[in-house]
CSV table of C-alpha atoms in Angstrom, one decimal:
chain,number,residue,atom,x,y,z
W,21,UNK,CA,10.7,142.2,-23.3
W,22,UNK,CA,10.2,143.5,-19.9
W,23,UNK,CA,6.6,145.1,-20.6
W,24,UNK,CA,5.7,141.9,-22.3
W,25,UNK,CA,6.8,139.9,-19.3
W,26,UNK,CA,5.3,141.8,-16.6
W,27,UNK,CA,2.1,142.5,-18.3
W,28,UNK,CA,1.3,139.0,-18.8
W,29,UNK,CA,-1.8,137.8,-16.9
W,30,UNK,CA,0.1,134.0,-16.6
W,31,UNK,CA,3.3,135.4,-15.4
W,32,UNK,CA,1.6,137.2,-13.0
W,33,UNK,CA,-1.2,134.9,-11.5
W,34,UNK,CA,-0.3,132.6,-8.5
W,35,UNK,CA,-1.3,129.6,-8.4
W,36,UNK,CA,-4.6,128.4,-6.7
W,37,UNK,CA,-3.4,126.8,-3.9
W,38,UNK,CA,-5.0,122.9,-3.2
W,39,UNK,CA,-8.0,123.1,-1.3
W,40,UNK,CA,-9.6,119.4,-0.4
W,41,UNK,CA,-13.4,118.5,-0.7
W,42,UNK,CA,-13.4,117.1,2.9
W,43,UNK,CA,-10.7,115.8,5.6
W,44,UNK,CA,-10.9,112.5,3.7
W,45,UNK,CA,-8.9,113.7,0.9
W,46,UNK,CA,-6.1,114.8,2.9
W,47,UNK,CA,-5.0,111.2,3.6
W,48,UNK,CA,-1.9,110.5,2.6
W,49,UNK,CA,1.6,112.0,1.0
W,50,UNK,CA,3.0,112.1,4.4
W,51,UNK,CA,6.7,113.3,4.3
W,52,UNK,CA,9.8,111.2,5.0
W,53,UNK,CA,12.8,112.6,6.6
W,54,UNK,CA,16.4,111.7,7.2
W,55,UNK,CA,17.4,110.4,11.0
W,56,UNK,CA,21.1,112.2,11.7
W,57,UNK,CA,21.8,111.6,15.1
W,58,UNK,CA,20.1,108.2,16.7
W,59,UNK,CA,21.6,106.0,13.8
W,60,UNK,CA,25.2,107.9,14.5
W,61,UNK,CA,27.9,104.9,13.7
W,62,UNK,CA,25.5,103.2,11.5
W,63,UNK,CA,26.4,102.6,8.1
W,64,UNK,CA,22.6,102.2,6.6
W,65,UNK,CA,21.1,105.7,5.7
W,66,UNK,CA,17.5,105.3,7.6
W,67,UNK,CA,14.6,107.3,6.7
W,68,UNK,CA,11.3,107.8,8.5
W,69,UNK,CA,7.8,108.4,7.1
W,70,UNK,CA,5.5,110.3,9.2
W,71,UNK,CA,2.7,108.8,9.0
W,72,UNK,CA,1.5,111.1,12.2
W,73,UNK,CA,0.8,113.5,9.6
W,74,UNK,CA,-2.2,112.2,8.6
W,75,UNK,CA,-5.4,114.0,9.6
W,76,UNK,CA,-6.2,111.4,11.7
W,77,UNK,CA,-2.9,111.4,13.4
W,78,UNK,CA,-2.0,107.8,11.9
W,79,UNK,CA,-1.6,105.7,9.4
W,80,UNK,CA,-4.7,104.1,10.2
W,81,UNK,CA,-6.2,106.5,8.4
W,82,UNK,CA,-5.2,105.4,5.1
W,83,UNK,CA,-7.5,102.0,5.5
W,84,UNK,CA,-10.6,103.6,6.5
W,85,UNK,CA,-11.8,104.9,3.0
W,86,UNK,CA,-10.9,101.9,1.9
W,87,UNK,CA,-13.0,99.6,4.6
W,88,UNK,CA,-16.1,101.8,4.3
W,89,UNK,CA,-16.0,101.6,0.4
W,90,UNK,CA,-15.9,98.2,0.0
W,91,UNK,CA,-19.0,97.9,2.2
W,92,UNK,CA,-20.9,100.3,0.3
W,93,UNK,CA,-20.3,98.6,-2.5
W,94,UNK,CA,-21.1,95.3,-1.2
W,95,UNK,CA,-24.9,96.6,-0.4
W,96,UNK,CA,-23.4,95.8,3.7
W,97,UNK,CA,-23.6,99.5,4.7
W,98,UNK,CA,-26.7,101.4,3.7
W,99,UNK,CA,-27.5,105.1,4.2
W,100,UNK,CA,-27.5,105.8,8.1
W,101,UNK,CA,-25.6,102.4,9.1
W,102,UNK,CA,-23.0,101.9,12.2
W,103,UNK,CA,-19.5,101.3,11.2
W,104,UNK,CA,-18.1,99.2,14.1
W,105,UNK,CA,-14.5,98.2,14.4
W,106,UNK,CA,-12.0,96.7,17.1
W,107,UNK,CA,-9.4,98.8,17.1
W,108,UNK,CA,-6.5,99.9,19.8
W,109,UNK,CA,-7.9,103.6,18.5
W,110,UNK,CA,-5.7,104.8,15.6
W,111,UNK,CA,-8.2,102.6,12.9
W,112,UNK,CA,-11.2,104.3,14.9
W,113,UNK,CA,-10.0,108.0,14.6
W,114,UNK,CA,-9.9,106.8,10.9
W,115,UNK,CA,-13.4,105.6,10.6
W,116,UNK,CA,-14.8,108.3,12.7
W,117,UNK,CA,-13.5,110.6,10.3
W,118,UNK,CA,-14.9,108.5,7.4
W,119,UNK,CA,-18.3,108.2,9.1
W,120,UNK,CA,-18.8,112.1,10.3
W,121,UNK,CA,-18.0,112.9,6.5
W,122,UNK,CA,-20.5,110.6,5.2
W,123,UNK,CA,-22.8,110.7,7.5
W,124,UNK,CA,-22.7,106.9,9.5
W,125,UNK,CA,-22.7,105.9,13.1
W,126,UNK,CA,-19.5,104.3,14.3
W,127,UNK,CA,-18.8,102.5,17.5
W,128,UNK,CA,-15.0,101.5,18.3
W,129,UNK,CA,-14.9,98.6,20.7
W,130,UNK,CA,-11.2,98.8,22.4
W,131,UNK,CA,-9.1,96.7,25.1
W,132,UNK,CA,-8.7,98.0,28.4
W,133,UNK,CA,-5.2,98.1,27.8
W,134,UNK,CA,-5.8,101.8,25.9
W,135,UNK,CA,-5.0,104.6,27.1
W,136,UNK,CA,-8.7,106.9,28.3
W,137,UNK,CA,-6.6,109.8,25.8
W,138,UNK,CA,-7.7,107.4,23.2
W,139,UNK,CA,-11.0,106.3,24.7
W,140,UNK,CA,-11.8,110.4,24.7
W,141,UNK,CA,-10.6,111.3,21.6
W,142,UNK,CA,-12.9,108.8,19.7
W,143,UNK,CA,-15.9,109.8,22.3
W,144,UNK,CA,-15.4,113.8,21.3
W,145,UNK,CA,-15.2,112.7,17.6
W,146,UNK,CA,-18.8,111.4,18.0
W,147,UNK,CA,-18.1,107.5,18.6
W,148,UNK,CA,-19.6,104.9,20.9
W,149,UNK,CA,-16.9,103.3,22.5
W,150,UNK,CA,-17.2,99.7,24.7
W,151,UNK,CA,-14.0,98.9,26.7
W,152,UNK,CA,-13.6,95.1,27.1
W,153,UNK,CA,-10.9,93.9,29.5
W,154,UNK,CA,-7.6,93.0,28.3
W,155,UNK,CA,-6.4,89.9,30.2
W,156,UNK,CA,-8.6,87.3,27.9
W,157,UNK,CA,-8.1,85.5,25.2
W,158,UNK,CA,-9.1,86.3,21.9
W,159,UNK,CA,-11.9,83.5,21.9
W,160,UNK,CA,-13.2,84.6,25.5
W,161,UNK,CA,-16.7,86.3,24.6
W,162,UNK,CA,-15.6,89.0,26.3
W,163,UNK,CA,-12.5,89.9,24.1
W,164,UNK,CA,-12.9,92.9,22.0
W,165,UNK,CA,-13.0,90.9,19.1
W,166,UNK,CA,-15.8,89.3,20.3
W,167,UNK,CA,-18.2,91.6,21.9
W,168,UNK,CA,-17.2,94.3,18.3
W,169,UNK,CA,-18.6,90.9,16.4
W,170,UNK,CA,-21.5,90.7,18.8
W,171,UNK,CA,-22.5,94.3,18.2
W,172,UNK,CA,-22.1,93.8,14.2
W,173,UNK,CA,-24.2,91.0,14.2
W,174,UNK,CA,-27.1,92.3,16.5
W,175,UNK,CA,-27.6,95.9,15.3
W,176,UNK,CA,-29.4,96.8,12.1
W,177,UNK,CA,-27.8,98.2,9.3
W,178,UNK,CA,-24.1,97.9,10.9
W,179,UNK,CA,-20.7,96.8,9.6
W,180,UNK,CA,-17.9,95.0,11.1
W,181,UNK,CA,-14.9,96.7,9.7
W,182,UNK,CA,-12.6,93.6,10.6
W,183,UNK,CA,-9.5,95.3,9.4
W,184,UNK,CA,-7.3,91.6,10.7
W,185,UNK,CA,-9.1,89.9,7.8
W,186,UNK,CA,-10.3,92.4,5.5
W,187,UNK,CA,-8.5,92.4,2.5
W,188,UNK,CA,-9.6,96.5,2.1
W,189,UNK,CA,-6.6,96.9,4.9
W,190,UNK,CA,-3.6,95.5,2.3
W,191,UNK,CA,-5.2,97.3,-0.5
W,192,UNK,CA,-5.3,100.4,1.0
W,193,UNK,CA,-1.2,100.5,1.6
W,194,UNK,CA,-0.7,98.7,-2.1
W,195,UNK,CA,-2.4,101.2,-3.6
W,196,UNK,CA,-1.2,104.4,-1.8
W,197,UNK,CA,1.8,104.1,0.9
W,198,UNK,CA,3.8,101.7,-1.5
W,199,UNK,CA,4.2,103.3,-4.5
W,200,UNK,CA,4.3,107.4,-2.5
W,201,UNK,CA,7.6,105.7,-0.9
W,202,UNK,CA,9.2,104.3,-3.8
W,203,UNK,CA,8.7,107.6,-5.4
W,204,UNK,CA,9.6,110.2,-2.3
W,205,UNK,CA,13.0,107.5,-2.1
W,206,UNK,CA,13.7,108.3,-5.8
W,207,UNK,CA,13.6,104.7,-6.7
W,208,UNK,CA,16.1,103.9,-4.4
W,209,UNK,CA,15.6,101.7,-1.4
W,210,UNK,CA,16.9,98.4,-0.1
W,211,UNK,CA,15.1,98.0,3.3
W,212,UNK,CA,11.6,98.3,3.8
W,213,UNK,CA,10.5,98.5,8.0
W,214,UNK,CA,7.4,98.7,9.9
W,215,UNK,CA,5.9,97.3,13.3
W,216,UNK,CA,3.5,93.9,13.0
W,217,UNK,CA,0.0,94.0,14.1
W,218,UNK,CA,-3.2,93.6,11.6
W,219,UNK,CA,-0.5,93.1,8.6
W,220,UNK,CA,-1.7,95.7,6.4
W,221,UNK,CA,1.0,98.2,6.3
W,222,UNK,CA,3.8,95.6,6.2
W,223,UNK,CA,2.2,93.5,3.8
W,224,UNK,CA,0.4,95.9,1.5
W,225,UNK,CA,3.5,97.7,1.6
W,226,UNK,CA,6.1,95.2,0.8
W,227,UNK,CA,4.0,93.6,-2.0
W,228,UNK,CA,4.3,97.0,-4.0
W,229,UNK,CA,7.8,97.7,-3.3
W,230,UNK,CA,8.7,94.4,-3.9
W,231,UNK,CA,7.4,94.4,-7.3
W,232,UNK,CA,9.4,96.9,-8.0
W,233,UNK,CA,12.4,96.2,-6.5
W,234,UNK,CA,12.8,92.3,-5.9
W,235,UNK,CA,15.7,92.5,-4.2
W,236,UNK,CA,14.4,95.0,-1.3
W,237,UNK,CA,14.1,93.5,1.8
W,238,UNK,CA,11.0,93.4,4.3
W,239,UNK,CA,11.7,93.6,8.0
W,240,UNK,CA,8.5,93.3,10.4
W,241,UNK,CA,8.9,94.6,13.7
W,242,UNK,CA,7.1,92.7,16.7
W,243,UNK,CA,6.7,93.9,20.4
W,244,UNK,CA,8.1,91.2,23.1
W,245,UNK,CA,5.3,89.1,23.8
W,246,UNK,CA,3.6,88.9,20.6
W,247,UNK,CA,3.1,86.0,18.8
W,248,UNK,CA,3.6,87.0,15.2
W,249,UNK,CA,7.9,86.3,15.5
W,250,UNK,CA,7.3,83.1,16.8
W,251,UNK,CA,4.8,81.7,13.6
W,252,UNK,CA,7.2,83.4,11.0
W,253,UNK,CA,9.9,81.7,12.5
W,254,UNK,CA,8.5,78.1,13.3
W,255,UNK,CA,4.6,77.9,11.7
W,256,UNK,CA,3.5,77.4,15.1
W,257,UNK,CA,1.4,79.8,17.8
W,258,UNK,CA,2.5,80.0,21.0
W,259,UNK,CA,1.0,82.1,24.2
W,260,UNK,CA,1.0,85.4,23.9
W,261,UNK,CA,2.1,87.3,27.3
W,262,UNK,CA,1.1,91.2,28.4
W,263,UNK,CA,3.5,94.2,26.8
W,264,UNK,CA,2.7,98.1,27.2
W,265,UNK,CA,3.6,99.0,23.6
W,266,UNK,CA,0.0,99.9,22.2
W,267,UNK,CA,-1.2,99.1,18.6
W,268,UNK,CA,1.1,96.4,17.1
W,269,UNK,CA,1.6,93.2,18.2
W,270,UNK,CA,-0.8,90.2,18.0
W,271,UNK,CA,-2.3,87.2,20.1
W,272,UNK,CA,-3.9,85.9,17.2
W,273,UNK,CA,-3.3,85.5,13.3
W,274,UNK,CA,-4.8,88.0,10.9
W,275,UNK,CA,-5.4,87.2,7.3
W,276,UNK,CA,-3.5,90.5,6.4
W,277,UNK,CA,-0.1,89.1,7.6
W,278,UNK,CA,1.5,87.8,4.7
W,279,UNK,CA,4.1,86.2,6.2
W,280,UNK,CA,6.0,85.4,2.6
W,281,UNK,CA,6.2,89.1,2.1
W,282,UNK,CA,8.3,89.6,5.0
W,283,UNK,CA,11.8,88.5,5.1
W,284,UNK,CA,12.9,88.6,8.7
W,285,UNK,CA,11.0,90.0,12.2
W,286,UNK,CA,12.8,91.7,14.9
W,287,UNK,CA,11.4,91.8,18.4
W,288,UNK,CA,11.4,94.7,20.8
W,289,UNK,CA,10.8,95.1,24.5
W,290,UNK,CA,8.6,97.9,26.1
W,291,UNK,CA,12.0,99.4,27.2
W,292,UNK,CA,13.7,99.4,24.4
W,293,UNK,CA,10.8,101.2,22.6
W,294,UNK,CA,9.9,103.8,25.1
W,295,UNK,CA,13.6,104.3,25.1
W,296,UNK,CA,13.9,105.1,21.3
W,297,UNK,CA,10.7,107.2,21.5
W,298,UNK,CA,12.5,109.5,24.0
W,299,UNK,CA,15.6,109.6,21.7
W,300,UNK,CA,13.7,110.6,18.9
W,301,UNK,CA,12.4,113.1,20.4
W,302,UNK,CA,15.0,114.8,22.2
W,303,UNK,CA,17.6,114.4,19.2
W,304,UNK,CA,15.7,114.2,16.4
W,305,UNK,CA,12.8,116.2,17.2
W,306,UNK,CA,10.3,113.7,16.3
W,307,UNK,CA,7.6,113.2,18.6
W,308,UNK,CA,5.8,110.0,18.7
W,309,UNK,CA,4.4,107.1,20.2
W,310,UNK,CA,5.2,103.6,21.5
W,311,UNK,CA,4.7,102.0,18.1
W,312,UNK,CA,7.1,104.7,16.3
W,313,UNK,CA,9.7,103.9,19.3
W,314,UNK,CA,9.2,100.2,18.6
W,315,UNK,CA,10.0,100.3,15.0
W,316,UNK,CA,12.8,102.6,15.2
W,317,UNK,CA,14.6,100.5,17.6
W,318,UNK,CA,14.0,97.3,15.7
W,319,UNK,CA,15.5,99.4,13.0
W,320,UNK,CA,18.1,100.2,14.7
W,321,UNK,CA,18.9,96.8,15.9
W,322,UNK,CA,18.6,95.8,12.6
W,323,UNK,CA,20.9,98.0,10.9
W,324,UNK,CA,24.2,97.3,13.1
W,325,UNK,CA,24.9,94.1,11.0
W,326,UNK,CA,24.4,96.1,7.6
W,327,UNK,CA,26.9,97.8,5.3
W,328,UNK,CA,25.1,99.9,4.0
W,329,UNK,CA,21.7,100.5,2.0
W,330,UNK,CA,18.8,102.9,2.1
W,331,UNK,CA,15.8,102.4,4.9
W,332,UNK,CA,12.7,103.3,5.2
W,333,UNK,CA,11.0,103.0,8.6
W,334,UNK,CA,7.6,103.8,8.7
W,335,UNK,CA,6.7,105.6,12.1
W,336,UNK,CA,2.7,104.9,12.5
């Protein structure tokens, strides 16, 4: 038995490790872990899924194959085009990677309210990047929305990503950050959590979990001086006012916010987010940004007036 076992080629072949074609295929199957010492006194289990992991150090990048496909496929983005986006940086990092690989221009128009680490991580990645000032309103032709529509419109052979509207954004979580949860959570969650801005990943999201699970629970997060709690709450827009937490938040309405899919919003202020980020990584040993802070505390805030259940925060 034991010449027959150790003589065999199978038993003793390893397996071929994965290899990737390109950076684009690594998107994805982030891990989720368990938080042990921040939700001390808490009766909610709460989960977070890295989404940092990504190659592109975001979730962002999860939406970028998606936007750049759909054009292609349109006839929109020809051989050689320009892939230009708004973005606060994490949905450029995503195209840039998309573009490099298949061989596009890309030009990431951003607010002034970014941080320059942004602004020179996109520039080394090969990306044209137009800072527009931050104190306008979305309408003002000087808002990044604007001027990243201008550019779309003028050059030849160029795209406007448009991930606020573009249904590619929701697509992209439906088909891939959905259903990895519900399996990594072995079927089992009750709370599904994730800071507001274009909609995607809370909407895209929730719709799969929810089909799933009906009774599961949605729970958008929402910086203090967004708009987005206000219109869930009340169908109506009111002013949006200046907050430091980058990347979520909104002073308009994108298509990709589905408000039905989202039972309840929770807001957070700059504090209370920078806070959390600092807890998370002192006691947890998770570092992260503003937006991760954000959602964990809204979590957090969330989960005092709970029993019990399983929740998954997504941590951008």
């Amino acid at each position: 038995f034991r010449r027959v076992l150790f003589r065999s080629p199978s038993m003793l072949k390893h397996p071929e490790p994965r290899i990737y074609n390109n950076v684009i295929d690594a998107i994805g199957n982030t891990p989720i872990v368990r938080l042990n010492s921040v939700t001390k006194g808490l009766r909610a289990e709460i989960f977070v899924k890295l989404e940092f992991a990504n190659p592109g150090g975001s979730i962002k990048d999860r939406i970028a194959p998606f936007i750049v496909d759909q054009a292609e496929k349109s006839g929109r983005l020809k051989p050689g085009g320009t892939i230009v986006e708004a973005t606060s940086g994490n949905t450029g990092m995503g195209l840039a990677m998309v573009a490099a690989v298949r061989g596009y221009k890309c030009v990431c128009v951003m607010s002034s309210k970014q941080s320059v680490d942004k602004q020179n991580m996109l520039k080394a990645m090969g990306v044209e990047v137009v800072v527009c000032p931050a104190e306008v309103s979305p309408e003002d032709p000087r808002s990044y929305y604007s001027i990243a529509r201008k550019i779309a419109a003028e050059r030849p052979n160029a795209v406007l990503g448009n991930q606020y509207d573009n249904p590619a954004n929701c697509e992209a979580h439906y088909k891939t950050t959905g259903p990895e949860i519900w399996e990594q959570m072995a079927h089992r969650l009750d709370f599904y959590v994730a800071g507001v801005g274009t909609g995607g990943t809370v909407s895209g999201t929730s719709k799969f979990l929810k089909e799933v699970n009906p009774k599961l629970k949605t729970i958008g997060i929402d910086p203090v001086g967004s708009i987005l709690t206000d219109y869930h709450r009340t169908g109506k827009k009111v002013e949006a006012h200046p907050y430091l937490i980058e990347g979520v938040g909104e002073d308009i309405i994108p298509d990709n916010v589905k408000f039905p899919l989202i039972d309840d919003f929770v807001q957070v202020s700059d504090q209370e987010a920078i806070t959390a980020l600092h807890r998370l990584a002192k006691e947890e040993g998770i570092f992260a940004g503003s937006s991760c802070g954000m959602a964990v505390a809204g979590a957090l805030k969330y989960a005092q007036k709970l029993n019990g259940g399983r929740m998954l925060v997504i941590l951008p």
